[in-house]
Coordinates of N, CA and C in Angstrom, one line a residue:
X14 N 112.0 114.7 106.1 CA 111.0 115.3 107.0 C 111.7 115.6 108.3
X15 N 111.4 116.7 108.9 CA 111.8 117.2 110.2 C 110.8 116.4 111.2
X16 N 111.5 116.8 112.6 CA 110.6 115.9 113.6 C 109.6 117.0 113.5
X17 N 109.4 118.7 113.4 CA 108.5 119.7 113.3 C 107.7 119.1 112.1
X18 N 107.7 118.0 110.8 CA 107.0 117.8 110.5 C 106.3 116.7 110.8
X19 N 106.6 116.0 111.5 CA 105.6 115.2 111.9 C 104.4 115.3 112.5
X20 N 103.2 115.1 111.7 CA 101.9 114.9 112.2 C 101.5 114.1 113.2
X21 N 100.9 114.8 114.4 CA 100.2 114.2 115.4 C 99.0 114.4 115.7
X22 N 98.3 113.2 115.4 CA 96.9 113.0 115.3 C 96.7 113.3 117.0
X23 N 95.7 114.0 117.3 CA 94.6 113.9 118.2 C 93.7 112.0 118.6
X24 N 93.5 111.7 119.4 CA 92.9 110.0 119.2 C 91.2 110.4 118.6
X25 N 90.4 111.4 118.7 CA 89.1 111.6 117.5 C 90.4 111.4 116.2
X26 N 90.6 112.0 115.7 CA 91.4 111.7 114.3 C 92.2 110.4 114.2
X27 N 92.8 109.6 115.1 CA 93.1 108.6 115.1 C 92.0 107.6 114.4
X28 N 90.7 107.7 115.7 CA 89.5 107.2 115.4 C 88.8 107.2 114.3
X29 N 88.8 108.1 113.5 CA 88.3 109.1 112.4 C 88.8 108.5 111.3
X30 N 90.6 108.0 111.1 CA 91.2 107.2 110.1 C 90.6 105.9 110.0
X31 N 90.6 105.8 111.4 CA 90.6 104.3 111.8 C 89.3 103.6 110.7
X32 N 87.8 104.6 111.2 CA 86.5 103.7 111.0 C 86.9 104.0 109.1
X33 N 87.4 104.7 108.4 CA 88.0 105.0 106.9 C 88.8 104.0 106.5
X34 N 89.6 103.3 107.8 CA 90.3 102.1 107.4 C 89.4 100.5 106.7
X35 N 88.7 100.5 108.4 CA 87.8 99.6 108.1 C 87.1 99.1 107.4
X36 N 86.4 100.2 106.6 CA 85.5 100.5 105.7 C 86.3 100.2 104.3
X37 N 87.6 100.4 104.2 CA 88.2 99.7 103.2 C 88.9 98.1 103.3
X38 N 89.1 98.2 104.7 CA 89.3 96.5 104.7 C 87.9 95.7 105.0
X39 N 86.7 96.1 104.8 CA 85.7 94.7 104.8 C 85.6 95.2 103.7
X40 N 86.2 95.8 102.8 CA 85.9 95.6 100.8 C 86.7 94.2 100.6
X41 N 87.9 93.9 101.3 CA 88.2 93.0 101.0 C 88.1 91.6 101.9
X42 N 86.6 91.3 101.4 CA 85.9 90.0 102.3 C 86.5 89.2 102.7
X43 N 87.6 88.2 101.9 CA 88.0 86.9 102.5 C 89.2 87.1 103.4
X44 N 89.9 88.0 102.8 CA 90.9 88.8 104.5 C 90.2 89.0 105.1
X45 N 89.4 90.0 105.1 CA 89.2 90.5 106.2 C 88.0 89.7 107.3
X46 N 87.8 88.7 107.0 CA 87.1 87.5 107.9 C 88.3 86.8 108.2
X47 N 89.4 86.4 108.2 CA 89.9 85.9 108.9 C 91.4 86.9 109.4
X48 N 92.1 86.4 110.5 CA 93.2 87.0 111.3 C 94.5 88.0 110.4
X49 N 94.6 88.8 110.4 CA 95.8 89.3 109.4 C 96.7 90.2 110.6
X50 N 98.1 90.0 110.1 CA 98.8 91.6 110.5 C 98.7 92.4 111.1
X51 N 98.5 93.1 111.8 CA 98.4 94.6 112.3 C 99.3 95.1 113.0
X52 N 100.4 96.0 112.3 CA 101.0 96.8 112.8 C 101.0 98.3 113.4
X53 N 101.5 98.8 114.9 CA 101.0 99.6 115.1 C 102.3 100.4 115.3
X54 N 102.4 101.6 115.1 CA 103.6 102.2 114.7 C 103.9 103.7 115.7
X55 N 104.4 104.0 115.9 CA 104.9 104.8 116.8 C 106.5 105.9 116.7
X56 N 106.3 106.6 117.0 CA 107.5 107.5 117.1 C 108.1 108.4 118.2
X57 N 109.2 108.6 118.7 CA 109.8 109.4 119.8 C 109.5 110.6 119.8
X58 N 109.1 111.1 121.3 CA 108.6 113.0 121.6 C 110.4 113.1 121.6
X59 N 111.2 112.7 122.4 CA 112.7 113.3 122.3 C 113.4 112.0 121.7
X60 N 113.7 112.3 120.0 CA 114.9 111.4 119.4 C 115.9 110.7 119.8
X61 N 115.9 109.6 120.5 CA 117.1 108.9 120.2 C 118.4 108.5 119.6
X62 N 119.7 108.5 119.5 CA 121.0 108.3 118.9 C 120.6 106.3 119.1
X63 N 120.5 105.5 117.6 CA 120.5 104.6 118.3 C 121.7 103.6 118.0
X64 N 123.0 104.8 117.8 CA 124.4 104.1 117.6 C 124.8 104.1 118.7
X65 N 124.3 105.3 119.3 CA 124.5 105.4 121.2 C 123.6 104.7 122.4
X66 N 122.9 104.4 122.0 CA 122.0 103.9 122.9 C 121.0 102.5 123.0
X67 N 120.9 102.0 123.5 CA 120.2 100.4 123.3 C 118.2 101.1 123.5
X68 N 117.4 100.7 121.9 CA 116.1 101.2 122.6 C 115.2 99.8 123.3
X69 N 115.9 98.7 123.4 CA 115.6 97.9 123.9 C 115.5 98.1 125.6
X70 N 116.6 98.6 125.6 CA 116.7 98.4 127.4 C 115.6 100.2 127.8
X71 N 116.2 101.1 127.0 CA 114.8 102.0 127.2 C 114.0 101.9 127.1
X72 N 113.3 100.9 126.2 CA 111.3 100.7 126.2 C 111.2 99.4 126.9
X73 N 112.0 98.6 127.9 CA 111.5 97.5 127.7 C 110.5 97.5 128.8
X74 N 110.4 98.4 129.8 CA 108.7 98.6 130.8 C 107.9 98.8 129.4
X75 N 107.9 99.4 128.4 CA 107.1 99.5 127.6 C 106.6 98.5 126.8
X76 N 107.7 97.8 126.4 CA 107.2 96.1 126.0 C 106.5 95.8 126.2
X77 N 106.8 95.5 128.0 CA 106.1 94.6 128.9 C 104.6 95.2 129.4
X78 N 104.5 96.5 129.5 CA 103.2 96.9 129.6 C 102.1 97.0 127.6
X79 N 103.3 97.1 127.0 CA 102.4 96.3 125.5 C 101.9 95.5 125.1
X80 N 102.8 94.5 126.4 CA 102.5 92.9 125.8 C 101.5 92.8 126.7
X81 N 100.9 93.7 128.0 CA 99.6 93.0 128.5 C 98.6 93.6 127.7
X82 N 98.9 94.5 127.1 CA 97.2 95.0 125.9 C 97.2 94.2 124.8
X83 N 98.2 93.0 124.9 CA 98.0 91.8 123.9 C 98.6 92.5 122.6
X84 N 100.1 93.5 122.3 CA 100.5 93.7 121.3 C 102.2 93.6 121.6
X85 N 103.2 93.1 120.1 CA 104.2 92.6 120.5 C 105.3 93.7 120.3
X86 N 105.6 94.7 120.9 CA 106.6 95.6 120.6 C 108.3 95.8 120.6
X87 N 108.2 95.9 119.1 CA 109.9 96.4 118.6 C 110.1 96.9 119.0
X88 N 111.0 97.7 119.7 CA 111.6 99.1 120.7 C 112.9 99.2 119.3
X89 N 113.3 98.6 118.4 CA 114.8 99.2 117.5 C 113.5 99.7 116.3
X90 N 112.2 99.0 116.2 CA 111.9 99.8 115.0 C 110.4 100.5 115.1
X91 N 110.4 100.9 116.5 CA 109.2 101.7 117.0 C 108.0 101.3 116.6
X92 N 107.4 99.6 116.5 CA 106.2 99.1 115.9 C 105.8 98.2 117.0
X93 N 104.3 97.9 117.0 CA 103.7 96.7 117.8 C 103.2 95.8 117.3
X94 N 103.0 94.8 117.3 CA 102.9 93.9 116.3 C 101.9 92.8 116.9
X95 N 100.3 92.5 116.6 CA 99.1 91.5 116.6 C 98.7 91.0 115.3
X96 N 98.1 89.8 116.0 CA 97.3 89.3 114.3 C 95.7 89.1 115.2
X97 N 95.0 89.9 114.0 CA 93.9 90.7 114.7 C 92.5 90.8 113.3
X98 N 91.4 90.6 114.0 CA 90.3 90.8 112.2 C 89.4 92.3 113.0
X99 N 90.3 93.5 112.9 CA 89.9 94.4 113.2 C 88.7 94.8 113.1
X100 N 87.7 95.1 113.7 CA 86.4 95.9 113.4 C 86.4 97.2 114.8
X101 N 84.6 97.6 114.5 CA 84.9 99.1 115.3 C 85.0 98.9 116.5
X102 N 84.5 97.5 117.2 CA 84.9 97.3 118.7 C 86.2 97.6 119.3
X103 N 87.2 96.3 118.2 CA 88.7 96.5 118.4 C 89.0 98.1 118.4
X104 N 88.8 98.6 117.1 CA 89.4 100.4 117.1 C 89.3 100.7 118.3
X105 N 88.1 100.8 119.1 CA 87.5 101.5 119.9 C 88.2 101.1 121.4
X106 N 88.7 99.8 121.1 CA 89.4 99.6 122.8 C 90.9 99.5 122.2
X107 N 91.6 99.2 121.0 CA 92.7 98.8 121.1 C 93.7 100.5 120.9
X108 N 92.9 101.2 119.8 CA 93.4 102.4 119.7 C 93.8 103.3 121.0
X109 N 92.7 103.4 121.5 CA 92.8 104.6 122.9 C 94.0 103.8 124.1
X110 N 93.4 102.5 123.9 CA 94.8 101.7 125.0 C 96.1 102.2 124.6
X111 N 96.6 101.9 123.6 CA 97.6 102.4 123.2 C 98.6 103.7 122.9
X112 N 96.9 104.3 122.6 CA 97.4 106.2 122.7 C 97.7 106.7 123.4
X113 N 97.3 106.1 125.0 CA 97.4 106.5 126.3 C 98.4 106.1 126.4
X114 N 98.5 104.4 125.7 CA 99.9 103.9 127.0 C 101.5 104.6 126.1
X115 N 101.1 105.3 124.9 CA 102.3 105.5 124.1 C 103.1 107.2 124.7
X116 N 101.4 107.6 125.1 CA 101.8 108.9 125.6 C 102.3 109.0 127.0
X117 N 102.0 107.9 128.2 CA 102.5 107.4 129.2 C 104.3 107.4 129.0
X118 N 104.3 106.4 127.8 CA 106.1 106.4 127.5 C 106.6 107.0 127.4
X119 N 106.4 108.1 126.5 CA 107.2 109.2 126.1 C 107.3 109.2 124.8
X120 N 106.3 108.3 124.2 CA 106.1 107.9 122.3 C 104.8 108.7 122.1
X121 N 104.7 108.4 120.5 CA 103.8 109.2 119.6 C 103.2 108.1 119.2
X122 N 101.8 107.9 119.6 CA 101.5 106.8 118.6 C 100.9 106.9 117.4
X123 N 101.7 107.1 116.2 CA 101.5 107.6 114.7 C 100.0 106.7 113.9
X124 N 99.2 105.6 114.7 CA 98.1 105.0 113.7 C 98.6 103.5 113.7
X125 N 97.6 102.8 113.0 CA 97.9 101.0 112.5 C 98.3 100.9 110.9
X126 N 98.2 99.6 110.9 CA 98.3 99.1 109.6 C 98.0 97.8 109.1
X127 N 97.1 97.7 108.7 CA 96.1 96.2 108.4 C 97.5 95.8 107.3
X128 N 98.0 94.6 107.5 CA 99.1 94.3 106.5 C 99.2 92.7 106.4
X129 N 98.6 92.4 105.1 CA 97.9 90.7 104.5 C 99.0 90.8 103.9
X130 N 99.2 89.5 103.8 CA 100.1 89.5 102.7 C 99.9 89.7 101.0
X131 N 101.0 90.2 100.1 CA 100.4 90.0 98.9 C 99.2 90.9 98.6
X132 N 99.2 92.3 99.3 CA 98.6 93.4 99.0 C 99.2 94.5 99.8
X133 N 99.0 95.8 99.3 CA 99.3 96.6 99.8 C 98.4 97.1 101.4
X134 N 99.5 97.8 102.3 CA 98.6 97.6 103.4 C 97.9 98.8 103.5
X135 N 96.6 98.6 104.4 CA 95.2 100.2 104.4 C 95.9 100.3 106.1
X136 N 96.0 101.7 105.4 CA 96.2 102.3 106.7 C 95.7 103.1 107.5
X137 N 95.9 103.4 109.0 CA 94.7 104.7 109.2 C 96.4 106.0 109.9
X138 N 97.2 105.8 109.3 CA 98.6 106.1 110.2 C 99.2 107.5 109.5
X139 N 99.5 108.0 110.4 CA 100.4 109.3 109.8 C 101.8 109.0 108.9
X140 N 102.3 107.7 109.5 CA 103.4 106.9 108.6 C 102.6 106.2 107.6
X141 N 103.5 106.5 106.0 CA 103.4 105.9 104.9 C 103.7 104.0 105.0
X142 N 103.6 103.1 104.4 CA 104.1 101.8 104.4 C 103.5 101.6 103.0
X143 N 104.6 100.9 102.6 CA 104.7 99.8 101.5 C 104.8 98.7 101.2
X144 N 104.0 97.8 101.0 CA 104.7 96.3 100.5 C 105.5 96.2 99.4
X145 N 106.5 96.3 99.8 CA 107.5 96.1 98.3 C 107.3 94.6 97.6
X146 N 106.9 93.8 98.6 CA 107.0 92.4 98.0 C 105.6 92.0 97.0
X147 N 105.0 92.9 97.3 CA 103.0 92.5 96.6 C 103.3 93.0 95.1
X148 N 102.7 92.2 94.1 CA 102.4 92.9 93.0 C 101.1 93.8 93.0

C-alpha cells in the first residue's frame, strides 16, 4: 500500500465505526464489563526514515500531551495504549481528543482497537490487526 492509499477517515466516520465497534463488543458480555486493551493507532502526514531518525525524541511533546488525555504512546510504533470498558460516552470524548490532538502533531489518527486477550480484536480503524496468538 502506498501512502496515496491510505484511508483517512473524517472524525463522523471515525464515530460512525466507532458506535459499529461497540455494538459488537457488548456481544461479548463478560469482556466487555470489565477493563480490556485499547489500542489507538495512528500514522505520519510526512514519512519518516526511522534508520535515520529517533521517533522518540520527535513525538515526545506528543507523548506528553497523550499522556494527559490518559493514553500511553509509542512514537517507534505509532500506537497509544489504555485499558479502558469503552462505551458511547468514552467514543465520544476519547475519539475527537485524540483526532484533534493527532492532527495538532502532524499524525493521522487511523481508529482504535478493543484488544482482550485470546480473541481476535473489533476494530473501528482503517488499520487491519490481528491476534496471531488467539485460536
Amino acid at each position: 500500500m502506498t501512502d496515496d492509499d491510505i484511508p483517512r477517515w473524517t472524525l463522523s466516520e471515525h464515530l460512525k465505526a466507532g458506535e459499529a465497534a461497540l455494538a459488537e463488543i457488548q456481544s461479548d458480555v463478560e469482556r466487555a464489563a470489565s477493563a480490556q486493551p485499547i489500542c489507538h493507532h495512528f500514522d505520519e502526514c510526512k514519512p519518516t526514515d526511522i534508520l535515520h531518525v529517533d521517533r522518540d525524541e520527535i513525538y515526545a511533546t506528543v507523548s506528553d500531551h497523550f499522556s494527559t488525555l490518559g493514553v500511553d504512546f509509542a512514537a517507534d510504533r505509532l500506537e497509544a495504549w489504555e485499558t479502558s470498558s469503552p462505551n458511547f460516552q468514552w467514543l465520544n470524548q476519547r475519539v475527537p481528543s485524540l483526532f484533534e490532538a493527532a492532527n495538532e502533531a502532524g499524525l493521522i489518527y487511523c481508529g482504535w482497537t478493543w484488544e482482550p486477550k485470546d480473541r481476535q480484536p473489533i476494530s473501528a480503524s482503517t488499520v487491519n490487526v490481528i491476534n496471531n496468538l488467539s485460536n
